Amino acid sequence: GRGPRRDPVGGGAGRRTALAGGMLWESTARARIVVNDTGIYIRNGKGARTTMLGPTVDVNVGALTVI
């Protein structure tokens, strides 16, 4: 990886890392976006999570699921 750097997607300090089959963006506050071959994963660093896997969108680990 390239290490920490300013990234316009994160709007400030954080890191962007290339993963096998995808990308990871993580802020210094632990908010995270992962885009890879299996889906899209978003975490705000405070407990909220959203996942998009195939035709399914899941918010906060089952609090709301849309198929």
PDB file of N, CA, C and O in Angstrom:
ATOM      1  N   GLY A   1       0.811  -1.188   0.000  1.00  0.00           N
ATOM      2  CA  GLY A   1       0.000   0.000   0.000  1.00  0.00           C
ATOM      3  C   GLY A   1       0.853   1.248   0.000  1.00  0.00           C
ATOM      4  O   GLY A   1       2.051   1.206   0.193  1.00  0.00           O
ATOM      5  N   ARG A   2       0.206   2.344  -0.165  1.00  0.00           N
ATOM      6  CA  ARG A   2       0.892   3.629  -0.210  1.00  0.00           C
ATOM      7  C   ARG A   2       0.913   4.330   1.137  1.00  0.00           C
ATOM      8  O   ARG A   2       1.497   5.375   1.267  1.00  0.00           O
ATOM      9  N   GLY A   3       0.197   3.836   2.115  1.00  0.00           N
ATOM     10  CA  GLY A   3       0.173   4.481   3.422  1.00  0.00           C
ATOM     11  C   GLY A   3      -0.836   5.606   3.472  1.00  0.00           C
ATOM     12  O   GLY A   3      -1.558   5.858   2.514  1.00  0.00           O
ATOM     13  N   PRO A   4      -0.904   6.316   4.600  1.00  0.00           N
ATOM     14  CA  PRO A   4      -1.890   7.390   4.775  1.00  0.00           C
ATOM     15  C   PRO A   4      -1.691   8.516   3.770  1.00  0.00           C
ATOM     16  O   PRO A   4      -0.573   8.850   3.412  1.00  0.00           O
ATOM     17  N   ARG A   5      -2.792   9.102   3.318  1.00  0.00           N
ATOM     18  CA  ARG A   5      -2.739  10.257   2.445  1.00  0.00           C
ATOM     19  C   ARG A   5      -4.088  10.937   2.448  1.00  0.00           C
ATOM     20  O   ARG A   5      -5.085  10.364   2.856  1.00  0.00           O
ATOM     21  N   ARG A   6      -4.142  12.171   1.988  1.00  0.00           N
ATOM     22  CA  ARG A   6      -5.417  12.872   1.870  1.00  0.00           C
ATOM     23  C   ARG A   6      -6.150  12.310   0.663  1.00  0.00           C
ATOM     24  O   ARG A   6      -5.574  12.115  -0.388  1.00  0.00           O
ATOM     25  N   ASP A   7      -7.428  12.062   0.831  1.00  0.00           N
ATOM     26  CA  ASP A   7      -8.204  11.439  -0.230  1.00  0.00           C
ATOM     27  C   ASP A   7      -9.491  12.229  -0.416  1.00  0.00           C
ATOM     28  O   ASP A   7     -10.219  12.432   0.546  1.00  0.00           O
ATOM     29  N   PRO A   8      -9.818  12.678  -1.635  1.00  0.00           N
ATOM     30  CA  PRO A   8     -11.035  13.463  -1.832  1.00  0.00           C
ATOM     31  C   PRO A   8     -12.309  12.708  -1.498  1.00  0.00           C
ATOM     32  O   PRO A   8     -13.309  13.302  -1.130  1.00  0.00           O
ATOM     33  N   VAL A   9     -12.314  11.383  -1.580  1.00  0.00           N
ATOM     34  CA  VAL A   9     -13.503  10.601  -1.230  1.00  0.00           C
ATOM     35  C   VAL A   9     -13.767  10.710   0.260  1.00  0.00           C
ATOM     36  O   VAL A   9     -14.895  10.830   0.703  1.00  0.00           O
ATOM     37  N   GLY A  10     -12.722  10.663   1.070  1.00  0.00           N
ATOM     38  CA  GLY A  10     -12.871  10.745   2.517  1.00  0.00           C
ATOM     39  C   GLY A  10     -13.028  12.164   3.025  1.00  0.00           C
ATOM     40  O   GLY A  10     -13.423  12.382   4.148  1.00  0.00           O
ATOM     41  N   GLY A  11     -12.705  13.148   2.196  1.00  0.00           N
ATOM     42  CA  GLY A  11     -12.860  14.528   2.597  1.00  0.00           C
ATOM     43  C   GLY A  11     -11.821  14.987   3.610  1.00  0.00           C
ATOM     44  O   GLY A  11     -11.964  16.030   4.214  1.00  0.00           O
ATOM     45  N   GLY A  12     -10.792  14.229   3.858  1.00  0.00           N
ATOM     46  CA  GLY A  12      -9.772  14.633   4.813  1.00  0.00           C
ATOM     47  C   GLY A  12      -8.741  13.549   4.977  1.00  0.00           C
ATOM     48  O   GLY A  12      -8.545  12.713   4.117  1.00  0.00           O
ATOM     49  N   ALA A  13      -8.077  13.571   6.124  1.00  0.00           N
ATOM     50  CA  ALA A  13      -7.036  12.582   6.376  1.00  0.00           C
ATOM     51  C   ALA A  13      -7.648  11.191   6.462  1.00  0.00           C
ATOM     52  O   ALA A  13      -8.736  11.008   6.980  1.00  0.00           O
ATOM     53  N   GLY A  14      -6.953  10.235   5.956  1.00  0.00           N
ATOM     54  CA  GLY A  14      -7.403   8.857   5.976  1.00  0.00           C
ATOM     55  C   GLY A  14      -6.511   8.043   5.069  1.00  0.00           C
ATOM     56  O   GLY A  14      -5.444   8.492   4.680  1.00  0.00           O
ATOM     57  N   ARG A  15      -6.976   6.848   4.740  1.00  0.00           N
ATOM     58  CA  ARG A  15      -6.159   6.040   3.848  1.00  0.00           C
ATOM     59  C   ARG A  15      -7.024   5.339   2.824  1.00  0.00           C
ATOM     60  O   ARG A  15      -8.178   5.042   3.066  1.00  0.00           O
ATOM     61  N   ARG A  16      -6.429   5.108   1.673  1.00  0.00           N
ATOM     62  CA  ARG A  16      -7.067   4.355   0.605  1.00  0.00           C
ATOM     63  C   ARG A  16      -6.119   3.222   0.280  1.00  0.00           C
ATOM     64  O   ARG A  16      -4.934   3.449   0.047  1.00  0.00           O
ATOM     65  N   THR A  17      -6.631   1.999   0.261  1.00  0.00           N
ATOM     66  CA  THR A  17      -5.798   0.827   0.053  1.00  0.00           C
ATOM     67  C   THR A  17      -6.403  -0.043  -1.031  1.00  0.00           C
ATOM     68  O   THR A  17      -7.593  -0.329  -0.992  1.00  0.00           O
ATOM     69  N   ALA A  18      -5.579  -0.470  -1.972  1.00  0.00           N
ATOM     70  CA  ALA A  18      -6.041  -1.413  -2.986  1.00  0.00           C
ATOM     71  C   ALA A  18      -6.049  -2.806  -2.373  1.00  0.00           C
ATOM     72  O   ALA A  18      -5.096  -3.219  -1.723  1.00  0.00           O
ATOM     73  N   LEU A  19      -7.161  -3.500  -2.503  1.00  0.00           N
ATOM     74  CA  LEU A  19      -7.300  -4.876  -2.028  1.00  0.00           C
ATOM     75  C   LEU A  19      -7.395  -5.791  -3.237  1.00  0.00           C
ATOM     76  O   LEU A  19      -7.735  -5.341  -4.323  1.00  0.00           O
ATOM     77  N   ALA A  20      -7.156  -7.063  -3.040  1.00  0.00           N
ATOM     78  CA  ALA A  20      -7.352  -8.029  -4.115  1.00  0.00           C
ATOM     79  C   ALA A  20      -8.825  -7.955  -4.535  1.00  0.00           C
ATOM     80  O   ALA A  20      -9.708  -8.219  -3.741  1.00  0.00           O
ATOM     81  N   GLY A  21      -9.084  -7.523  -5.749  1.00  0.00           N
ATOM     82  CA  GLY A  21     -10.453  -7.452  -6.252  1.00  0.00           C
ATOM     83  C   GLY A  21     -11.244  -6.262  -5.751  1.00  0.00           C
ATOM     84  O   GLY A  21     -12.459  -6.244  -5.861  1.00  0.00           O
ATOM     85  N   GLY A  22     -10.604  -5.218  -5.171  1.00  0.00           N
ATOM     86  CA  GLY A  22     -11.386  -4.090  -4.690  1.00  0.00           C
ATOM     87  C   GLY A  22     -10.558  -2.980  -4.070  1.00  0.00           C
ATOM     88  O   GLY A  22      -9.351  -2.919  -4.236  1.00  0.00           O
ATOM     89  N   MET A  23     -11.253  -2.093  -3.339  1.00  0.00           N
ATOM     90  CA  MET A  23     -10.639  -0.939  -2.688  1.00  0.00           C
ATOM     91  C   MET A  23     -11.185  -0.782  -1.273  1.00  0.00           C
ATOM     92  O   MET A  23     -12.319  -1.149  -0.995  1.00  0.00           O
ATOM     93  N   LEU A  24     -10.370  -0.190  -0.406  1.00  0.00           N
ATOM     94  CA  LEU A  24     -10.763   0.135   0.959  1.00  0.00           C
ATOM     95  C   LEU A  24     -10.461   1.600   1.194  1.00  0.00           C
ATOM     96  O   LEU A  24      -9.353   2.056   0.907  1.00  0.00           O
ATOM     97  N   TRP A  25     -11.437   2.350   1.678  1.00  0.00           N
ATOM     98  CA  TRP A  25     -11.236   3.720   2.125  1.00  0.00           C
ATOM     99  C   TRP A  25     -11.551   3.746   3.608  1.00  0.00           C
ATOM    100  O   TRP A  25     -12.608   3.267   4.025  1.00  0.00           O
ATOM    101  N   GLU A  26     -10.671   4.314   4.423  1.00  0.00           N
ATOM    102  CA  GLU A  26     -10.911   4.374   5.866  1.00  0.00           C
ATOM    103  C   GLU A  26     -10.470   5.738   6.379  1.00  0.00           C
ATOM    104  O   GLU A  26      -9.362   6.184   6.102  1.00  0.00           O
ATOM    105  N   SER A  27     -11.356   6.395   7.151  1.00  0.00           N
ATOM    106  CA  SER A  27     -11.024   7.691   7.729  1.00  0.00           C
ATOM    107  C   SER A  27     -10.268   7.486   9.034  1.00  0.00           C
ATOM    108  O   SER A  27     -10.217   6.381   9.577  1.00  0.00           O
ATOM    109  N   THR A  28      -9.693   8.555   9.537  1.00  0.00           N
ATOM    110  CA  THR A  28      -9.000   8.468  10.821  1.00  0.00           C
ATOM    111  C   THR A  28      -9.979   8.195  11.956  1.00  0.00           C
ATOM    112  O   THR A  28      -9.577   7.727  13.008  1.00  0.00           O
ATOM    113  N   ALA A  29     -11.272   8.464  11.741  1.00  0.00           N
ATOM    114  CA  ALA A  29     -12.303   8.196  12.752  1.00  0.00           C
ATOM    115  C   ALA A  29     -12.879   6.786  12.623  1.00  0.00           C
ATOM    116  O   ALA A  29     -13.884   6.463  13.247  1.00  0.00           O
ATOM    117  N   ARG A  30     -12.270   5.942  11.777  1.00  0.00           N
ATOM    118  CA  ARG A  30     -12.635   4.538  11.578  1.00  0.00           C
ATOM    119  C   ARG A  30     -13.879   4.344  10.709  1.00  0.00           C
ATOM    120  O   ARG A  30     -14.390   3.232  10.623  1.00  0.00           O
ATOM    121  N   ALA A  31     -14.395   5.381  10.071  1.00  0.00           N
ATOM    122  CA  ALA A  31     -15.440   5.179   9.074  1.00  0.00           C
ATOM    123  C   ALA A  31     -14.787   4.450   7.903  1.00  0.00           C
ATOM    124  O   ALA A  31     -13.618   4.680   7.599  1.00  0.00           O
ATOM    125  N   ARG A  32     -15.530   3.558   7.250  1.00  0.00           N
ATOM    126  CA  ARG A  32     -14.906   2.691   6.251  1.00  0.00           C
ATOM    127  C   ARG A  32     -15.870   2.394   5.109  1.00  0.00           C
ATOM    128  O   ARG A  32     -17.049   2.177   5.323  1.00  0.00           O
ATOM    129  N   ILE A  33     -15.321   2.365   3.909  1.00  0.00           N
ATOM    130  CA  ILE A  33     -16.043   1.901   2.724  1.00  0.00           C
ATOM    131  C   ILE A  33     -15.166   0.856   2.056  1.00  0.00           C
ATOM    132  O   ILE A  33     -14.002   1.117   1.770  1.00  0.00           O
ATOM    133  N   VAL A  34     -15.719  -0.319   1.822  1.00  0.00           N
ATOM    134  CA  VAL A  34     -15.021  -1.381   1.113  1.00  0.00           C
ATOM    135  C   VAL A  34     -15.840  -1.716  -0.124  1.00  0.00           C
ATOM    136  O   VAL A  34     -17.050  -1.928  -0.028  1.00  0.00           O
ATOM    137  N   VAL A  35     -15.193  -1.711  -1.274  1.00  0.00           N
ATOM    138  CA  VAL A  35     -15.825  -2.110  -2.526  1.00  0.00           C
ATOM    139  C   VAL A  35     -14.965  -3.235  -3.082  1.00  0.00           C
ATOM    140  O   VAL A  35     -13.782  -3.055  -3.336  1.00  0.00           O
ATOM    141  N   ASN A  36     -15.574  -4.420  -3.234  1.00  0.00           N
ATOM    142  CA  ASN A  36     -14.814  -5.546  -3.784  1.00  0.00           C
ATOM    143  C   ASN A  36     -15.723  -6.450  -4.594  1.00  0.00           C
ATOM    144  O   ASN A  36     -16.884  -6.107  -4.839  1.00  0.00           O
ATOM    145  N   ASP A  37     -15.208  -7.585  -4.989  1.00  0.00           N
ATOM    146  CA  ASP A  37     -15.956  -8.501  -5.849  1.00  0.00           C
ATOM    147  C   ASP A  37     -17.201  -9.071  -5.181  1.00  0.00           C
ATOM    148  O   ASP A  37     -18.115  -9.522  -5.870  1.00  0.00           O
ATOM    149  N   THR A  38     -17.261  -9.091  -3.860  1.00  0.00           N
ATOM    150  CA  THR A  38     -18.419  -9.669  -3.176  1.00  0.00           C
ATOM    151  C   THR A  38     -19.511  -8.656  -2.900  1.00  0.00           C
ATOM    152  O   THR A  38     -20.664  -9.021  -2.714  1.00  0.00           O
ATOM    153  N   GLY A  39     -19.174  -7.343  -2.837  1.00  0.00           N
ATOM    154  CA  GLY A  39     -20.191  -6.344  -2.566  1.00  0.00           C
ATOM    155  C   GLY A  39     -19.604  -5.016  -2.133  1.00  0.00           C
ATOM    156  O   GLY A  39     -18.415  -4.759  -2.280  1.00  0.00           O
ATOM    157  N   ILE A  40     -20.474  -4.190  -1.538  1.00  0.00           N
ATOM    158  CA  ILE A  40     -20.090  -2.876  -1.012  1.00  0.00           C
ATOM    159  C   ILE A  40     -20.454  -2.860   0.467  1.00  0.00           C
ATOM    160  O   ILE A  40     -21.571  -3.219   0.843  1.00  0.00           O
ATOM    161  N   TYR A  41     -19.511  -2.434   1.285  1.00  0.00           N
ATOM    162  CA  TYR A  41     -19.684  -2.418   2.731  1.00  0.00           C
ATOM    163  C   TYR A  41     -19.384  -1.011   3.231  1.00  0.00           C
ATOM    164  O   TYR A  41     -18.325  -0.465   2.936  1.00  0.00           O
ATOM    165  N   ILE A  42     -20.304  -0.419   4.001  1.00  0.00           N
ATOM    166  CA  ILE A  42     -20.121   0.930   4.523  1.00  0.00           C
ATOM    167  C   ILE A  42     -20.303   0.882   6.035  1.00  0.00           C
ATOM    168  O   ILE A  42     -21.286   0.321   6.524  1.00  0.00           O
ATOM    169  N   ARG A  43     -19.378   1.495   6.763  1.00  0.00           N
ATOM    170  CA  ARG A  43     -19.449   1.563   8.226  1.00  0.00           C
ATOM    171  C   ARG A  43     -19.090   2.988   8.630  1.00  0.00           C
ATOM    172  O   ARG A  43     -18.120   3.540   8.133  1.00  0.00           O
ATOM    173  N   ASN A  44     -19.874   3.593   9.529  1.00  0.00           N
ATOM    174  CA  ASN A  44     -19.608   4.984   9.896  1.00  0.00           C
ATOM    175  C   ASN A  44     -18.649   5.139  11.075  1.00  0.00           C
ATOM    176  O   ASN A  44     -18.334   6.249  11.474  1.00  0.00           O
ATOM    177  N   GLY A  45     -18.190   4.050  11.674  1.00  0.00           N
ATOM    178  CA  GLY A  45     -17.272   4.124  12.800  1.00  0.00           C
ATOM    179  C   GLY A  45     -17.948   4.340  14.133  1.00  0.00           C
ATOM    180  O   GLY A  45     -17.304   4.402  15.171  1.00  0.00           O
ATOM    181  N   LYS A  46     -19.280   4.455  14.121  1.00  0.00           N
ATOM    182  CA  LYS A  46     -20.050   4.669  15.337  1.00  0.00           C
ATOM    183  C   LYS A  46     -21.113   3.589  15.547  1.00  0.00           C
ATOM    184  O   LYS A  46     -21.987   3.731  16.376  1.00  0.00           O
ATOM    185  N   GLY A  47     -21.047   2.535  14.739  1.00  0.00           N
ATOM    186  CA  GLY A  47     -21.975   1.420  14.902  1.00  0.00           C
ATOM    187  C   GLY A  47     -22.919   1.170  13.748  1.00  0.00           C
ATOM    188  O   GLY A  47     -23.472   0.089  13.637  1.00  0.00           O
ATOM    189  N   ALA A  48     -23.161   2.162  12.887  1.00  0.00           N
ATOM    190  CA  ALA A  48     -24.066   1.971  11.753  1.00  0.00           C
ATOM    191  C   ALA A  48     -23.340   1.252  10.627  1.00  0.00           C
ATOM    192  O   ALA A  48     -22.164   1.514  10.363  1.00  0.00           O
ATOM    193  N   ARG A  49     -24.038   0.323   9.977  1.00  0.00           N
ATOM    194  CA  ARG A  49     -23.455  -0.451   8.880  1.00  0.00           C
ATOM    195  C   ARG A  49     -24.480  -0.641   7.773  1.00  0.00           C
ATOM    196  O   ARG A  49     -25.650  -0.857   8.046  1.00  0.00           O
ATOM    197  N   THR A  50     -23.997  -0.607   6.553  1.00  0.00           N
ATOM    198  CA  THR A  50     -24.817  -0.910   5.387  1.00  0.00           C
ATOM    199  C   THR A  50     -24.016  -1.848   4.503  1.00  0.00           C
ATOM    200  O   THR A  50     -22.827  -1.618   4.282  1.00  0.00           O
ATOM    201  N   THR A  51     -24.657  -2.916   4.025  1.00  0.00           N
ATOM    202  CA  THR A  51     -23.995  -3.813   3.088  1.00  0.00           C
ATOM    203  C   THR A  51     -24.873  -3.990   1.864  1.00  0.00           C
ATOM    204  O   THR A  51     -26.096  -4.017   1.958  1.00  0.00           O
ATOM    205  N   MET A  52     -24.243  -4.084   0.715  1.00  0.00           N
ATOM    206  CA  MET A  52     -24.927  -4.350  -0.542  1.00  0.00           C
ATOM    207  C   MET A  52     -24.270  -5.568  -1.155  1.00  0.00           C
ATOM    208  O   MET A  52     -23.132  -5.501  -1.627  1.00  0.00           O
ATOM    209  N   LEU A  53     -24.972  -6.691  -1.102  1.00  0.00           N
ATOM    210  CA  LEU A  53     -24.453  -7.965  -1.597  1.00  0.00           C
ATOM    211  C   LEU A  53     -25.439  -8.524  -2.604  1.00  0.00           C
ATOM    212  O   LEU A  53     -26.571  -8.867  -2.245  1.00  0.00           O
ATOM    213  N   GLY A  54     -25.036  -8.610  -3.861  1.00  0.00           N
ATOM    214  CA  GLY A  54     -25.957  -9.082  -4.900  1.00  0.00           C
ATOM    215  C   GLY A  54     -27.182  -8.192  -4.939  1.00  0.00           C
ATOM    216  O   GLY A  54     -27.064  -6.977  -4.920  1.00  0.00           O
ATOM    217  N   PRO A  55     -28.378  -8.771  -4.915  1.00  0.00           N
ATOM    218  CA  PRO A  55     -29.592  -7.964  -4.976  1.00  0.00           C
ATOM    219  C   PRO A  55     -30.075  -7.496  -3.603  1.00  0.00           C
ATOM    220  O   PRO A  55     -31.142  -6.910  -3.481  1.00  0.00           O
ATOM    221  N   THR A  56     -29.300  -7.722  -2.541  1.00  0.00           N
ATOM    222  CA  THR A  56     -29.746  -7.431  -1.179  1.00  0.00           C
ATOM    223  C   THR A  56     -29.008  -6.250  -0.580  1.00  0.00           C
ATOM    224  O   THR A  56     -27.785  -6.165  -0.647  1.00  0.00           O
ATOM    225  N   VAL A  57     -29.778  -5.327   0.033  1.00  0.00           N
ATOM    226  CA  VAL A  57     -29.215  -4.214   0.796  1.00  0.00           C
ATOM    227  C   VAL A  57     -29.609  -4.432   2.245  1.00  0.00           C
ATOM    228  O   VAL A  57     -30.786  -4.626   2.560  1.00  0.00           O
ATOM    229  N   ASP A  58     -28.628  -4.429   3.141  1.00  0.00           N
ATOM    230  CA  ASP A  58     -28.880  -4.643   4.563  1.00  0.00           C
ATOM    231  C   ASP A  58     -28.379  -3.438   5.349  1.00  0.00           C
ATOM    232  O   ASP A  58     -27.266  -2.974   5.149  1.00  0.00           O
ATOM    233  N   VAL A  59     -29.230  -2.917   6.230  1.00  0.00           N
ATOM    234  CA  VAL A  59     -28.877  -1.758   7.065  1.00  0.00           C
ATOM    235  C   VAL A  59     -28.851  -2.190   8.522  1.00  0.00           C
ATOM    236  O   VAL A  59     -29.821  -2.780   9.016  1.00  0.00           O
ATOM    237  N   ASN A  60     -27.756  -1.915   9.194  1.00  0.00           N
ATOM    238  CA  ASN A  60     -27.579  -2.206  10.618  1.00  0.00           C
ATOM    239  C   ASN A  60     -27.860  -3.656  10.976  1.00  0.00           C
ATOM    240  O   ASN A  60     -28.612  -3.960  11.906  1.00  0.00           O
ATOM    241  N   VAL A  61     -27.247  -4.553  10.231  1.00  0.00           N
ATOM    242  CA  VAL A  61     -27.248  -6.001  10.501  1.00  0.00           C
ATOM    243  C   VAL A  61     -28.668  -6.526  10.741  1.00  0.00           C
ATOM    244  O   VAL A  61     -28.986  -7.053  11.794  1.00  0.00           O
ATOM    245  N   GLY A  62     -29.521  -6.334   9.748  1.00  0.00           N
ATOM    246  CA  GLY A  62     -30.864  -6.897   9.800  1.00  0.00           C
ATOM    247  C   GLY A  62     -31.959  -5.957  10.272  1.00  0.00           C
ATOM    248  O   GLY A  62     -33.136  -6.320  10.252  1.00  0.00           O
ATOM    249  N   ALA A  63     -31.634  -4.736  10.727  1.00  0.00           N
ATOM    250  CA  ALA A  63     -32.678  -3.799  11.135  1.00  0.00           C
ATOM    251  C   ALA A  63     -33.585  -3.458   9.959  1.00  0.00           C
ATOM    252  O   ALA A  63     -34.787  -3.260  10.121  1.00  0.00           O
ATOM    253  N   LEU A  64     -33.022  -3.425   8.760  1.00  0.00           N
ATOM    254  CA  LEU A  64     -33.782  -3.223   7.525  1.00  0.00           C
ATOM    255  C   LEU A  64     -33.072  -3.984   6.420  1.00  0.00           C
ATOM    256  O   LEU A  64     -31.886  -3.800   6.212  1.00  0.00           O
ATOM    257  N   THR A  65     -33.794  -4.864   5.751  1.00  0.00           N
ATOM    258  CA  THR A  65     -33.243  -5.612   4.629  1.00  0.00           C
ATOM    259  C   THR A  65     -34.156  -5.439   3.434  1.00  0.00           C
ATOM    260  O   THR A  65     -35.359  -5.611   3.544  1.00  0.00           O
ATOM    261  N   VAL A  66     -33.578  -5.070   2.294  1.00  0.00           N
ATOM    262  CA  VAL A  66     -34.334  -4.897   1.053  1.00  0.00           C
ATOM    263  C   VAL A  66     -33.774  -5.883   0.052  1.00  0.00           C
ATOM    264  O   VAL A  66     -32.565  -5.950  -0.165  1.00  0.00           O
ATOM    265  N   ILE A  67     -34.680  -6.667  -0.546  1.00  0.00           N
ATOM    266  CA  ILE A  67     -34.264  -7.670  -1.530  1.00  0.00           C
ATOM    267  C   ILE A  67     -34.846  -7.294  -2.879  1.00  0.00           C
ATOM    268  O   ILE A  67     -35.970  -6.926  -3.001  1.00  0.00           O
TER     269      ILE A  67
END
